[in-house]
Structures are given as C-alpha cells and as structure tokens.
Amino acid sequence: MAHRKIRMGMIGGGKDAFIGAIHRIALNMDGLIELSCGALSHDAKVAKESGEMLFLPEDRIYKSYDELFEKESQLPEDKRIDFVSIVTPNFLHFDPAVKALEHGFNVVVEKPMTFTLDEAKQLQKKVEETGLSLCLTHTYSGYPMVKQAKEMFKKGMFGKVRKIMVEYPQGWLSKLSEREGNAQAAWRTDPKRSGKAGAMGDIGTHAAHLAEYISGLKITKVCADLNIMVEGRALDDDGNVLLKFDNGAAGCLVASQIAAGEENALKIRIYGEEGGIEWAQMEPNTLLVKWLDKPSEIYRAGQGYLTDIAKHNTRTPGGHPEGYLEAFGNIYRNFALSLMAKINGEEPTSAMLDYPRVEEGVRGMAFIDTVVASSQSDKKWTDFVV
Amino acid sequence: MAHRKIRMGMIGGGKDAFIGAIHRIALNMDGLIELSCGALSHDAKVAKESGEMLFLPEDRIYKSYDELFEKESQLPEDKRIDFVSIVTPNFLHFDPAVKALEHGFNVVVEKPMTFTLDEAKQLQKKVEETGLSLCLTHTYSGYPMVKQAKEMFKKGMFGKVRKIMVEYPQGWLSKLSEREGNAQAAWRTDPKRSGKAGAMGDIGTHAAHLAEYISGLKITKVCADLNIMVEGRALDDDGNVLLKFDNGAAGCLVASQIAAGEENALKIRIYGEEGGIEWAQMEPNTLLVKWLDKPSEIYRAGQGYLTDIAKHNTRTPGGHPEGYLEAFGNIYRNFALSLMAKINGEEPTSAMLDYPRVEEGVRGMAFIDTVVASSQSDKKWTDFVV
Amino acid sequence: MAHRKIRMGMIGGGKDAFIGAIHRIALNMDGLIELSCGALSHDAKVAKESGEMLFLPEDRIYKSYDELFEKESQLPEDKRIDFVSIVTPNFLHFDPAVKALEHGFNVVVEKPMTFTLDEAKQLQKKVEETGLSLCLTHTYSGYPMVKQAKEMFKKGMFGKVRKIMVEYPQGWLSKLSEREGNAQAAWRTDPKRSGKAGAMGDIGTHAAHLAEYISGLKITKVCADLNIMVEGRALDDDGNVLLKFDNGAAGCLVASQIAAGEENALKIRIYGEEGGIEWAQMEPNTLLVKWLDKPSEIYRAGQGYLTDIAKHNTRTPGGHPEGYLEAFGNIYRNFALSLMAKINGEEPTSAMLDYPRVEEGVRGMAFIDTVVASSQSDKKWTDFVV
Amino acid sequence: MAHRKIRMGMIGGGKDAFIGAIHRIALNMDGLIELSCGALSHDAKVAKESGEMLFLPEDRIYKSYDELFEKESQLPEDKRIDFVSIVTPNFLHFDPAVKALEHGFNVVVEKPMTFTLDEAKQLQKKVEETGLSLCLTHTYSGYPMVKQAKEMFKKGMFGKVRKIMVEYPQGWLSKLSEREGNAQAAWRTDPKRSGKAGAMGDIGTHAAHLAEYISGLKITKVCADLNIMVEGRALDDDGNVLLKFDNGAAGCLVASQIAAGEENALKIRIYGEEGGIEWAQMEPNTLLVKWLDKPSEIYRAGQGYLTDIAKHNTRTPGGHPEGYLEAFGNIYRNFALSLMAKINGEEPTSAMLDYPRVEEGVRGMAFIDTVVASSQSDKKWTDFVV
C-alpha cells in the first residue's frame, strides 16, 4: 500500500449539489483518499463557501476547472492531486475530463459519461493515448451482491442465459417539478444540460449497464417506446424497451420517473437454463438465487460462502447492512487502490481494476442514441452498435 | 337464496387431470353447488372410475358430453343440472360450450375460451341468442385484493393511469418436459390442442386480462416479441410485449414459462398520477398501495376498511390467508349466486355478476391473435382490435 | 376409498357464528364429507333458519344436540351420520363430546378441547373406552409447510434443538370490544364461557401446540406473565412465557390480543445446532430453512423436493397459494380418510392419522392450567405436568 | 461550523480488530473528523504497522494510551486531539476513559461502557466533574428510522405503550468457535475480558437500550433465563427475559448467539393502544407503522414526510439504502458537530446532542447485573434499579 493517501480534486459538487456530497462520503469512508482541492462551482462565492465548508486550504479552492488544472499541475509531486472527480451535469463532463487527462490527471466521472456519443468516443481515444485511468461511477455495479451474481454467471452456474428483466422505476418526476424550483429536476429534464434522453439517460443507462455487467452479455438490438407522460416536459420520463442479447437471450428494460410512489427501485432478474438470480437495489445485501428443482437460496452479503470479489467489496460482517454509499465507496476504493498500486510500481489486482471504465461509458452513450432512434422508428428492431 | 343447491355437470376433469380437480374444490367449498353428473373423460374406463371416485350416481356418469346433454335435458327439472363446467384442453372448449347452450344449460369454461378467435365470436353470438350465462374462469380476477384495486382505480383515487407493468414468469417449461411424459406440458405446447400461442395463450392472457380488469382500460396496440427458448418446442415459451392503452397509458407485459426457478409469479403494478398499486398472486392477501408524497400502505384482505366488493369475496377475517382456491371459488360462488337469483326470480346484485364473461373470452382470443401477428411482423406496433 | 361420502352433523355454528362457517368450508372443499344434519343453535329459530340456509333436510335440523344424538342414532346405518363436529364456545364442548361418543359417533371438536383439565382427562378416558376417534382442530398443524418442518426435525437435519421462539400477536382486543356488541369478543373474554384463560387459552394454546408438534419436544416448565392490558377485562389479553423443553432447549412464547395492528401473526422459529426453521402463518406456503454456514433456503409448498406428508396435504402446484381454509380442510380430510379406511376395513395410513387428537387436547388444557398457575406464582418456574 | 476538522485519537483498533475498522469508516465518512493519532495496540509492532496503514504521522503512533495522553496533552492546541475513541475489549474501557477525561479529552467509548457497574458509576461521576462529553456507541440508536419511531412515541401517536417485544438473535457462536481460533469469539466469551455476561452483555444491552430509547420508557423489573447452550462455554450464549416497564407495559427480550443461521437480526416491535411500530436492523430503511383500524404504513428513510431529526440523520434520498455504517457515522457526526459547536462557542442543537451518553452506559451495566442476578434467582421478578 502507498505510504500516502491518494489526492483528488473535485469539479462541481458545490454546497447544494446532490451528487457531489454523495461522492465525498464515498471517497472519504475508507480513509484512502484525501480531498485536496476543488473547483466546486462556476459561481465564485458558492465555490469559496463550499471549499471552506469542506475545510479545503484557501489556496486550493479554485474558481474554475481550468484554474484547477493549471495550478495543480504546477504543484510539486508530493502535493499535487492524483485525479479529479467530475460531478457536474452531463453537458459539462467532456471538457474537464479531456483537460484533466491532458494535464496528466486520472479521472472519475459521473454517468452518462458525456453529452454525445461522439464525445464519448473522443474521450475513449484520449484515455488510450494518455494511458491514464478513467472511472465511470456506475454505482450499482459496486454492490458486493452484484459482483457475486456476475461471478456466478461467469462460472456458468445457471447454464445459458435466456431471459433478462431489468427495471428501474422512480416516481419523483410525476409532477412537473422542474417548473417548481426543483434544481435536480430542472437540469435532468433539460435537453441542453442532460442530453437527448431523460429517464433513459439518467437511469435507463444504469439498468442497461447492470444487465450487461452481471450477465456478461451484450445487447444487440432494442425496440424502444419512450414516453413523455407529464405534459410540458421536453424529454422522456418513461420508457419500455425490448432487448435482444448476443447469445440469443431476450429481455425487457423498463425505466420510468413517473412511477408514482416508487423510490429508486432498480431490480434485475436473469434466468438461465438451470436457474437464475434476482437482485433489488433497495435491499442490496440479499441476492436471491433460484433453481429449477431445488429451493431458492438467499445469498447474503458478508457471508463466508461468497466469492472473493464479493468479500473484497464488503466492509462489515453479515447482517450489518451496507448500502448505496458503500457501493459507491467501492468504486472509489478500487480506483484508489489501483492508483496506489501503480504509484508503488505494483500490478493492481483484478479486484482493484473492477470499476466501470471508459468502454462502458461509450456503450452507455450508444445505448442512449440507440433507444432514442428506436423510439422514433416504426421498425420493430434497431441494432445496438457502438 | 334458492331452496336448493345449484346443480352442475363436469366435462373433462378425469381422475388425473390437474385443472378439473381444482375446479371441484372451488365449486365445493361454499356448499352452494352440487356436482351432479359428469362426462369426465373420453376414455370410458377413466370416466367411470373418475365418477365413482367423486361419488356420482352410476347413471349420471356419462361416456361423452353429447350423452350428458341428451340425458340431462330429459331429466325432470328438479333433478336436471343448471350448468356445465368445461375443463378440457383448449381445442375442446367450443363444441361442448355451444351444445350446452343449445340444450339450455349455462356454461363455465376454462380459458382461453376457444381454440380460435372466430369460435370465440360465434360463442359470443350463441350466448347472446340463448340469453344464458357463460362464465370464464379467469381465476386471478377472483381475488378480493384484485377487486379492491379495481375499485380504487374506478373511483379515480390515483388520478389518470400512466403506466402498467404486468408480468407472469413461470419456470416449469425450462426443459423439454413435453417429451418426458409430462401430460400438462404435452398438450399445452402442442399447437393442435393448445392453439396458436403457447405461454402467451396459457398465461399471457391472464396477465392481459388482469391489466384491463383492474385498470378499467383497454389495450389498443401491442409490440410483441415471442420466443421459443427451448429447442424442439413448437410454440412460444417466452414473450415480452410493449403495450399501449386507450387512455394513452403505456406498459409492458412479460409472460414466460422458461423463467427457471419461478413458480407462478403473476404480478401487476399500475401507476397513476398520484400513486398506484402493486399486487402479486403468490402473496394475494396484500395489496400494496403507493402514494406520491405519503407512506405506502399495506391493504390486507379481511379488513374492515376495504370496499364491499372485496369483503363479499372474502371468507375469513384478516390474517387467515385465503389463496388460489378461494379466488377460484369466488368465481363459482358468484356464478352460482347469480343463477340462484335468476331461479328465484330475483335480480342478481352487481357483486354476484362480477365474474368474467364471454366478452372477456373474445378479447382473450383477440389478444392471442394480435400478439402472434405482432411477433411475426417487422412493424413496431400492431393494433389490438376485436 | 369408501363408496360413499362420510356423513356428519354440526353442533353449534348457526348463521352468525364465525368458526362454524369456517368448518363448513373446510369440510366441504374435498367433497369427501356430507353435512347431513345439525343442531346449529340453542335458539330454535336460528337453528331452523341456519339449517335451511345450509340446505339441510327439514327433519334433520335439530333443536338440540340431545335431540340430534337421539334421532340420528335411530336412523338406519346408511343414512346415519359418522361423526359430529362441535363448534360451540369452550364451555359447551365437553357435554356434547361425551354424549356423541356414548352414542357411537366420532367427534371433531374445537380447541381448547374442554372447559377444564379435569373434563379433558375424562374425555380422554371416554375416547379410550369407546375406541372411537376424536379430532381436535388445531388448524395450524394442518399446513403442509408445518408438516415439512416437523419431518425435518424428526430426521434430525438440524441437530439437537436449542431454542424455540413462538409468538402469536393479534390486535383485535385492543379496545373493550366485548362491551361494544362484538359477540366473538364477548364470549372469548368471559370466564364463564371461555375458561380460566383469555388470550392464552384462545391462541396461546395454538402456539404451544405448534412448538411441540414441529419440534417433537415437550414443554416441561413455564414461567408466565399474563396481563390484562385493557381495563375492565376479566381475562388475560396478553402474555409472555419462558419455556423449558424436555431435551434442555429453552424458549419463549408470546400470545397477545392487544398487539394493535396485528392480524393473526402466528410465527415460529426453532433453532438446532446446525440450523433451523422459520414459519409464519400469514405467509404459510413458505418455510424458511436456515443453515449455519450455507445460504438460507426457501422451501415452498407444492414443490417436488418436499416430503411425502407435505405433498399429501397440498392440493395445488407451487405458486398457487393455499391458506388457512386448506389447512383446516386437511384436518377434516385426514379425519374423513381415516374414517373411510375404517369403514372399508382398511388400515388408515400414518398420513391419514396425522390430525390432532385427544392427547393433544389434554396437553392444551394442562398448558392453560400451568400458565395461569405460573402467572399467579412468585416462583420463577412452574412444572408442566399433565 | 468550526473552521477545522475535529481531531481524534484511537485507543485499540489495531489492524486485525473488527470494531476499530468499523469506527474508522464511521468517523471518516462525513469528513468532519481527522484521525490524528492512535495507541492502536498493546503490541508495539502491531501498533506501528497499524498506524502506518492508516497514514498516521510517525510521531503520533503511540505505544500505549498512557503515552498518548501524555504526549497529546503537551501538543499545542491547534494540533492536539479533541477526543479519543476507545475500541478495546470491555475490560479495557474504564481506565483509558477516566484518564482521557482527566487529561481534558472528550471520550467515545464502545459498549458495554465498563467492566462493572461500579466502574460505570465512577465514570459517570468523572464525566460530571470534568464537564466533558462522553459518547457511547449504541450504534442502533443512530438509524434514522429508529429516531423516527422514537419521535412518534414521544408525540403519543400510538397512545399508551402496552407491549414491547425486542429480539436479537445471532448464530455465530453456535459452535465453540472460541476454541477454534476465532479471536472475536475468544474475548467475547471470556469472563475476564468480557464481564459477567456473554450474549446479554454483548447484544442484550443493545436490545434493552433500543427498547428504552424508542419507547421513552424505563425497564423496572426483569425475569431472566440465561443459558449456556454450547458445552464448554463459560458465559451465557442465549437468554430470554420477561420485562416490566415503568408505565405498566410488559414485554420480552431475547438475545441469543446460538440461533444458528441468524446473522444480526435485531428487531423491535412496540404496541400502544392505537397502533405500533416494527423495525428490523437488517432492513433498516423501513419502519413499519401499524394501526388498529387502518392499513399499515411503510415509512421509508429519506422521505419528506419524516420528522426533522430523522432527516438530520440521513445522507441520501429515498431508495438509496443507508446501513449500519451510516448509523454508526451518525453517532460520530452528532458528537463531532456538538464538539464543533462548543469550540465555536455555540449551543449544540438537540439533534447534535442526540447521541448515547454516560447515563445510558450506567443503565446498560445495571441491566447486565440485573439479568445475571435474576437468572440466578428462583424468584420470578428482580427489580431493575441503578
């Protein structure tokens, strides 16, 4: 392990931002990362107040990410940050990400990775050119029981996968909240800041990622029906999508933000020839494992019978529930551990390298493009190609 | 109430049949119906043994339904049956149903109602001509909490419906069981006995019926992807369908018999502007009611706060679970009560008349035709018209 | 199987009675028993109306159980009933039960079996003298998953039992309902009709029976704290009891009728050295099986991997929920099948004989005596002896 | 807010310790506390390695807590720690706690607070004398839904409390693991390190604390049955306790570490006249609220309808599960916020002051004494006095 903490700067995430605060808890919890500097807001006053609230040294509270990159790259190596975390709205991911890489900083970036698929591909090229690391915060892949499920499919325990049902219903956009002062709602429903999809970009991408992550399969075709259910809204707030996978499996994906009364009910079921799994984000420590001719089994986080990778991503013994913040923390922890290994001249383990990367970001952007195109088409199937 | 039990004859349902035995429990439980005669099997020996096992009088154990209709119609009115229950495989519904009506007997018939949509429409005409009653055993609409949900939507408690998710995963056809001596599997996967759809006909029709029954809406378009996942099978064993409803709501319907490890997991979620419901057949005494800005509520069968129609369809106080057989029993009970009312020259109440009818049988057959056509089409949407 | 249905008469259970109606559904459902006559109420008018409602022949609607016994015993053997079912309040069990046996009729009786322990012992003697059968309706032991659990302990799958937690919280006596016209509440809280215990007699006995039935152990000592929580009530409406079992296991039993908001939440957990079970009456088709170092398993009614006795007590395939009425029906069905076997000169199978019997009724009465004595004592432990 | 982080030193919690690592995650997550120094092990090598692993400066990795107190108190005020966190086994709580207070440091200490009740009382006196703050890590009181429940009882929403059922089954001591190299098991089952109770001290105290914390009542009498179920063990590994509360409510408490197959299944149910609550630690984001004549309600963490104090103790929106570490973090966060307020010369809010304190530690030690005494007594009831 490195003889020092990994140092980071945050871009976005000022004092009233939702996701920035979440990132900070996630990166703090394991004591591996030090929040060293920030360009926390385009509003200088907010940036300053936010930096003070976070106990940042005055001279490392920056007014812009450009300033951050410039000043940080001039610092001596033993003070300079190792990476930045970009937690701005979607339209502001690409530029700071590219610049960070160009200044030699590794990158953590929120999803969807960029504003357009084209940007995503450019960013991928930049990552490859620089040899630096980019981590995409597909939080839900950070849960230990998701990793357990992935391992079970990888080992072929359920036979060939035949069916995938993934759903992500939320209810928080059931009203036209974007017109009622809800800042979260405002940018997420605004095509200029969010991109060409609403619910599908915000949460549908998580669902698609999870389906591919656990099953190890790739979506090859979609048939999408995106809807605007709340009058006056500009982007889809609901969608139902038929899926085909590269091994012949079929499935469907539901993402909705007008499922009134739902919180954050991401759930996935995958069925193979011999059995399958069911996992629900709101009770994340349980993985239901179903079998054709045997009782279903309740796999539980923290138990000795789990795979090493599930254990690696757990902090507490069984029955001490971990949640969303720990899943998020796992992504930061693995990213930090892999940077530490590099710094120390060691090879990161495969467990350390198990965080979502630029390739997955490109697929996410392609997913958005494909479902939007499919929804506008009269044809049943639209090919999902990157 | 009539001064006598209602009398019935059973067509099909010999000693090893699955659904016939279920019907008998359902019709027995309330002590309103007397199983008076039967044409229980096309195999004379099985018919006889089955009749004896059911304590039928020897002279009312018939060799065929033709014999049953002939002999029963010659009996004096105070012995003659009031209705027949037809529990044969799908291809054998239409002929006995039509003949029963022609001989003046009311009819209970399993779903799907007929073998083809055309038969269904002919049967509907026959029902209208004779003025007799036909009851279709869409069992799941017999559950009290389903009726509670229906009432809540009828009253508009959730505002306009926006989204319907209905799913019916089973796993029992994950292997090619029809080739391994499973009689149930054999006829249900055989186009000559089952009809043009497999899983969609067998259980997809239940899902579609439930969605329309509870929401009060009608499906207007479908986009179906039917699959044969087990090699060597002739009919769909899996399907995913996008739905559009007549009020603009969207949704999806999943029916699968290759969801390995699933039992009979019919589940429906309906979301309106202000909230919605969730109901799962495997825990049928609970109706989860969700609200936009209030805690979800757990409505429970047998409670005083339920609607009258939910109470009418319940036999036990809260916490004494009723199940599938009672839901089935409700259909028979309501049908019997409405016949009793007619016999006594009374007007059946709306609660008594709340059993599935020939119109729903026609819609069910049209659903099968439409999803099969859609699945074969390259167009995204296929209109659902009857 | 007998060439006729088993015939029974009902004592008590007039038209507004709760438990009588439940018994009728239970006995009807399998088509093995014919309700042939009744002494349904001490009120002649109610008796007559109730009999008519049940389509009993006029001459077999009796005014009293004495009349029933007299007249029925004079009927020819091919019309005469085989058994009576006694569904009156507790104080009225003993006399008709004894007289039934004396007239040669087998007996089904509600629990608690008698009004006093002394009566129970006398009744046991009478059963032994007459060689007739007595069945006690401890409904909860009729559930298939309860039988599955019992078998698993019998086979020693969990090692030596160490701990038993059984609880039966209800909320329906949270108010002084007995003074507000609730007839159920009135007799159950009245020492003259119910006996020396309230909640402990009504539902605590079920809990104690279930603990012994599943574990195969016997309670040897109790330490009881019975409470009257609603002012003005004469009998305990709440109780907590420490238990010791004959193998050294310890446990506790909770029975309460003032657990506001609870329905009928009987639940049992039993732990052995290697694992244990959890079963809850309100979701009776699931048996949770826990293991020391392996995932918990969800055993489900209707599945092929269950024991024969669990299957024998199930009517539907997995995922078609059965409930309280079917559990009750199992008791009647097994009792009827064992009578049929006797009538046919056959040996009833052990599955048929698996219904609660007079010995269990005696233990139930002893349990009531013991917990009441313990509750009044300053000593910690009171021996449970019969 | 203070212009600096709160600084702390850790006593115990070396690299292989379980609870120390948990404390560090909890204190790190909100970025309010800096782990500045430590006396992490009595083994100098372990202490050094542990300190390095935590990136502590070399000169603040101490060999003993005595050294820590001595050196830290000599540091200038702007470097010196504000408090210590004591995470050693039970027998090593009292001495460092007293010395910390004597050196002017505030204290966080694991529960049970001390080794004996007498020590607890001395410690309480010391806290009062010094005017410093002591925080006891009764983690489970840190959950937001526990705080929500407490508020609902405080407001009297359920009427007078009548019944409390609290249970804490674990299975991890089902074998004699203390003899098989399990270090956790070894000290927790050793009277010299753990104290006079085993399971009751380790987890029974949590259960008792939770019952009093939520209900606002005090236990006044207990009737305890403590058992050693695994042969060869020195302390109780299982216990069942009857409870009486100061308002007349009754209840029972179960704590067991031989409930094979259970993880950490702390659960509490409290019933008042009009309804009650149910909360289970393993699904901590849900509070089930039950009512006498209305549907049960599912209160969920992160929702707008919760009380301010529940919201204050939540970091994520609804549906993003928080868990054990966040509950633990809440205790550290509130403690840190109240220290910050003091440092800034401000009055801590009642929300900040809502962490478990020395009085609760004294009651916890008295609980242990009382249940042990009761278990050894033949008398039914033993008074719970402090």
PDB file of N, CA, C and O in Angstrom, chain D residues 308-341:
ATOM      1  N   ASP D 308     -37.901  16.011  11.420  1.00  0.00           N
ATOM      2  CA  ASP D 308     -36.622  16.676  11.158  1.00  0.00           C
ATOM      3  C   ASP D 308     -35.449  15.860  11.660  1.00  0.00           C
ATOM      4  O   ASP D 308     -34.397  15.817  11.025  1.00  0.00           O
ATOM      5  N   ILE D 309     -35.627  15.222  12.789  1.00  0.00           N
ATOM      6  CA  ILE D 309     -34.487  14.509  13.364  1.00  0.00           C
ATOM      7  C   ILE D 309     -34.142  13.274  12.538  1.00  0.00           C
ATOM      8  O   ILE D 309     -32.968  12.932  12.364  1.00  0.00           O
ATOM      9  N   ALA D 310     -35.158  12.640  11.975  1.00  0.00           N
ATOM     10  CA  ALA D 310     -34.872  11.528  11.062  1.00  0.00           C
ATOM     11  C   ALA D 310     -34.125  12.045   9.840  1.00  0.00           C
ATOM     12  O   ALA D 310     -33.150  11.441   9.387  1.00  0.00           O
ATOM     13  N   LYS D 311     -34.565  13.161   9.314  1.00  0.00           N
ATOM     14  CA  LYS D 311     -33.894  13.725   8.126  1.00  0.00           C
ATOM     15  C   LYS D 311     -32.462  14.140   8.432  1.00  0.00           C
ATOM     16  O   LYS D 311     -31.566  13.956   7.615  1.00  0.00           O
ATOM     17  N   HIS D 312     -32.262  14.723   9.624  1.00  0.00           N
ATOM     18  CA  HIS D 312     -30.922  15.148  10.025  1.00  0.00           C
ATOM     19  C   HIS D 312     -29.949  13.967  10.015  1.00  0.00           C
ATOM     20  O   HIS D 312     -28.752  14.153   9.812  1.00  0.00           O
ATOM     21  N   ASN D 313     -30.457  12.776  10.244  1.00  0.00           N
ATOM     22  CA  ASN D 313     -29.598  11.602  10.342  1.00  0.00           C
ATOM     23  C   ASN D 313     -29.582  10.755   9.069  1.00  0.00           C
ATOM     24  O   ASN D 313     -29.299   9.561   9.114  1.00  0.00           O
ATOM     25  N   THR D 314     -29.875  11.395   7.958  1.00  0.00           N
ATOM     26  CA  THR D 314     -29.924  10.699   6.667  1.00  0.00           C
ATOM     27  C   THR D 314     -29.049  11.445   5.681  1.00  0.00           C
ATOM     28  O   THR D 314     -28.996  12.664   5.713  1.00  0.00           O
ATOM     29  N   ARG D 315     -28.377  10.720   4.815  1.00  0.00           N
ATOM     30  CA  ARG D 315     -27.474  11.354   3.841  1.00  0.00           C
ATOM     31  C   ARG D 315     -27.955  11.249   2.402  1.00  0.00           C
ATOM     32  O   ARG D 315     -27.436  11.915   1.518  1.00  0.00           O
ATOM     33  N   THR D 316     -28.905  10.344   2.154  1.00  0.00           N
ATOM     34  CA  THR D 316     -29.296  10.057   0.771  1.00  0.00           C
ATOM     35  C   THR D 316     -30.801  10.201   0.614  1.00  0.00           C
ATOM     36  O   THR D 316     -31.548  10.105   1.585  1.00  0.00           O
ATOM     37  N   PRO D 317     -31.250  10.399  -0.627  1.00  0.00           N
ATOM     38  CA  PRO D 317     -32.696  10.439  -0.861  1.00  0.00           C
ATOM     39  C   PRO D 317     -33.291   9.036  -0.753  1.00  0.00           C
ATOM     40  O   PRO D 317     -32.570   8.038  -0.784  1.00  0.00           O
ATOM     41  N   GLY D 318     -34.596   8.968  -0.644  1.00  0.00           N
ATOM     42  CA  GLY D 318     -35.314   7.693  -0.509  1.00  0.00           C
ATOM     43  C   GLY D 318     -34.897   6.685  -1.558  1.00  0.00           C
ATOM     44  O   GLY D 318     -34.694   7.025  -2.719  1.00  0.00           O
ATOM     45  N   GLY D 319     -34.764   5.460  -1.137  1.00  0.00           N
ATOM     46  CA  GLY D 319     -34.459   4.400  -2.088  1.00  0.00           C
ATOM     47  C   GLY D 319     -32.979   4.182  -2.321  1.00  0.00           C
ATOM     48  O   GLY D 319     -32.601   3.286  -3.068  1.00  0.00           O
ATOM     49  N   HIS D 320     -32.150   4.994  -1.704  1.00  0.00           N
ATOM     50  CA  HIS D 320     -30.711   4.795  -1.750  1.00  0.00           C
ATOM     51  C   HIS D 320     -30.322   4.308  -0.354  1.00  0.00           C
ATOM     52  O   HIS D 320     -30.069   5.115   0.540  1.00  0.00           O
ATOM     53  N   PRO D 321     -30.297   2.997  -0.173  1.00  0.00           N
ATOM     54  CA  PRO D 321     -30.222   2.460   1.180  1.00  0.00           C
ATOM     55  C   PRO D 321     -28.977   2.882   1.953  1.00  0.00           C
ATOM     56  O   PRO D 321     -27.869   2.797   1.445  1.00  0.00           O
ATOM     57  N   GLU D 322     -29.203   3.333   3.155  1.00  0.00           N
ATOM     58  CA  GLU D 322     -28.094   3.515   4.086  1.00  0.00           C
ATOM     59  C   GLU D 322     -28.108   2.346   5.055  1.00  0.00           C
ATOM     60  O   GLU D 322     -29.092   1.627   5.160  1.00  0.00           O
ATOM     61  N   GLY D 323     -27.010   2.152   5.754  1.00  0.00           N
ATOM     62  CA  GLY D 323     -26.940   0.977   6.586  1.00  0.00           C
ATOM     63  C   GLY D 323     -26.257   1.211   7.915  1.00  0.00           C
ATOM     64  O   GLY D 323     -26.306   2.308   8.493  1.00  0.00           O
ATOM     65  N   TYR D 324     -25.669   0.142   8.371  1.00  0.00           N
ATOM     66  CA  TYR D 324     -25.030   0.099   9.684  1.00  0.00           C
ATOM     67  C   TYR D 324     -23.935   1.153   9.816  1.00  0.00           C
ATOM     68  O   TYR D 324     -23.812   1.816  10.845  1.00  0.00           O
ATOM     69  N   LEU D 325     -23.133   1.300   8.775  1.00  0.00           N
ATOM     70  CA  LEU D 325     -22.010   2.233   8.875  1.00  0.00           C
ATOM     71  C   LEU D 325     -22.506   3.667   8.958  1.00  0.00           C
ATOM     72  O   LEU D 325     -21.921   4.494   9.675  1.00  0.00           O
ATOM     73  N   GLU D 326     -23.584   3.972   8.267  1.00  0.00           N
ATOM     74  CA  GLU D 326     -24.145   5.317   8.337  1.00  0.00           C
ATOM     75  C   GLU D 326     -24.775   5.570   9.707  1.00  0.00           C
ATOM     76  O   GLU D 326     -24.703   6.683  10.243  1.00  0.00           O
ATOM     77  N   ALA D 327     -25.413   4.532  10.277  1.00  0.00           N
ATOM     78  CA  ALA D 327     -25.969   4.690  11.621  1.00  0.00           C
ATOM     79  C   ALA D 327     -24.839   4.982  12.610  1.00  0.00           C
ATOM     80  O   ALA D 327     -24.944   5.853  13.485  1.00  0.00           O
ATOM     81  N   PHE D 328     -23.766   4.253  12.431  1.00  0.00           N
ATOM     82  CA  PHE D 328     -22.584   4.459  13.269  1.00  0.00           C
ATOM     83  C   PHE D 328     -22.026   5.868  13.006  1.00  0.00           C
ATOM     84  O   PHE D 328     -21.671   6.621  13.930  1.00  0.00           O
ATOM     85  N   GLY D 329     -21.975   6.220  11.752  1.00  0.00           N
ATOM     86  CA  GLY D 329     -21.497   7.542  11.370  1.00  0.00           C
ATOM     87  C   GLY D 329     -22.327   8.658  11.995  1.00  0.00           C
ATOM     88  O   GLY D 329     -21.790   9.726  12.339  1.00  0.00           O
ATOM     89  N   ASN D 330     -23.623   8.409  12.141  1.00  0.00           N
ATOM     90  CA  ASN D 330     -24.478   9.443  12.747  1.00  0.00           C
ATOM     91  C   ASN D 330     -24.061   9.750  14.167  1.00  0.00           C
ATOM     92  O   ASN D 330     -24.131  10.892  14.621  1.00  0.00           O
ATOM     93  N   ILE D 331     -23.663   8.716  14.877  1.00  0.00           N
ATOM     94  CA  ILE D 331     -23.236   8.933  16.265  1.00  0.00           C
ATOM     95  C   ILE D 331     -21.977   9.783  16.277  1.00  0.00           C
ATOM     96  O   ILE D 331     -21.888  10.775  17.013  1.00  0.00           O
ATOM     97  N   TYR D 332     -21.023   9.439  15.431  1.00  0.00           N
ATOM     98  CA  TYR D 332     -19.804  10.259  15.345  1.00  0.00           C
ATOM     99  C   TYR D 332     -20.113  11.663  14.833  1.00  0.00           C
ATOM    100  O   TYR D 332     -19.552  12.652  15.304  1.00  0.00           O
ATOM    101  N   ARG D 333     -20.984  11.738  13.864  1.00  0.00           N
ATOM    102  CA  ARG D 333     -21.284  13.046  13.291  1.00  0.00           C
ATOM    103  C   ARG D 333     -21.934  13.968  14.318  1.00  0.00           C
ATOM    104  O   ARG D 333     -21.547  15.132  14.464  1.00  0.00           O
ATOM    105  N   ASN D 334     -22.916  13.428  15.045  1.00  0.00           N
ATOM    106  CA  ASN D 334     -23.567  14.267  16.049  1.00  0.00           C
ATOM    107  C   ASN D 334     -22.592  14.661  17.153  1.00  0.00           C
ATOM    108  O   ASN D 334     -22.599  15.803  17.618  1.00  0.00           O
ATOM    109  N   PHE D 335     -21.779  13.709  17.544  1.00  0.00           N
ATOM    110  CA  PHE D 335     -20.781  14.003  18.577  1.00  0.00           C
ATOM    111  C   PHE D 335     -19.805  15.086  18.082  1.00  0.00           C
ATOM    112  O   PHE D 335     -19.529  16.066  18.780  1.00  0.00           O
ATOM    113  N   ALA D 336     -19.332  14.947  16.848  1.00  0.00           N
ATOM    114  CA  ALA D 336     -18.398  15.928  16.289  1.00  0.00           C
ATOM    115  C   ALA D 336     -19.062  17.294  16.135  1.00  0.00           C
ATOM    116  O   ALA D 336     -18.455  18.331  16.457  1.00  0.00           O
ATOM    117  N   LEU D 337     -20.292  17.281  15.661  1.00  0.00           N
ATOM    118  CA  LEU D 337     -20.992  18.564  15.487  1.00  0.00           C
ATOM    119  C   LEU D 337     -21.195  19.270  16.820  1.00  0.00           C
ATOM    120  O   LEU D 337     -21.082  20.499  16.915  1.00  0.00           O
ATOM    121  N   SER D 338     -21.462  18.487  17.863  1.00  0.00           N
ATOM    122  CA  SER D 338     -21.669  19.140  19.159  1.00  0.00           C
ATOM    123  C   SER D 338     -20.340  19.647  19.724  1.00  0.00           C
ATOM    124  O   SER D 338     -20.305  20.708  20.355  1.00  0.00           O
ATOM    125  N   LEU D 339     -19.255  18.928  19.454  1.00  0.00           N
ATOM    126  CA  LEU D 339     -17.943  19.446  19.871  1.00  0.00           C
ATOM    127  C   LEU D 339     -17.595  20.723  19.087  1.00  0.00           C
ATOM    128  O   LEU D 339     -17.117  21.714  19.652  1.00  0.00           O
ATOM    129  N   MET D 340     -17.849  20.702  17.802  1.00  0.00           N
ATOM    130  CA  MET D 340     -17.602  21.897  16.974  1.00  0.00           C
ATOM    131  C   MET D 340     -18.371  23.091  17.506  1.00  0.00           C
ATOM    132  O   MET D 340     -17.832  24.207  17.580  1.00  0.00           O
ATOM    133  N   ALA D 341     -19.627  22.846  17.833  1.00  0.00           N
ATOM    134  CA  ALA D 341     -20.451  23.944  18.347  1.00  0.00           C
ATOM    135  C   ALA D 341     -19.805  24.519  19.603  1.00  0.00           C
ATOM    136  O   ALA D 341     -19.621  25.745  19.730  1.00  0.00           O
TER     137      ALA D 341
END
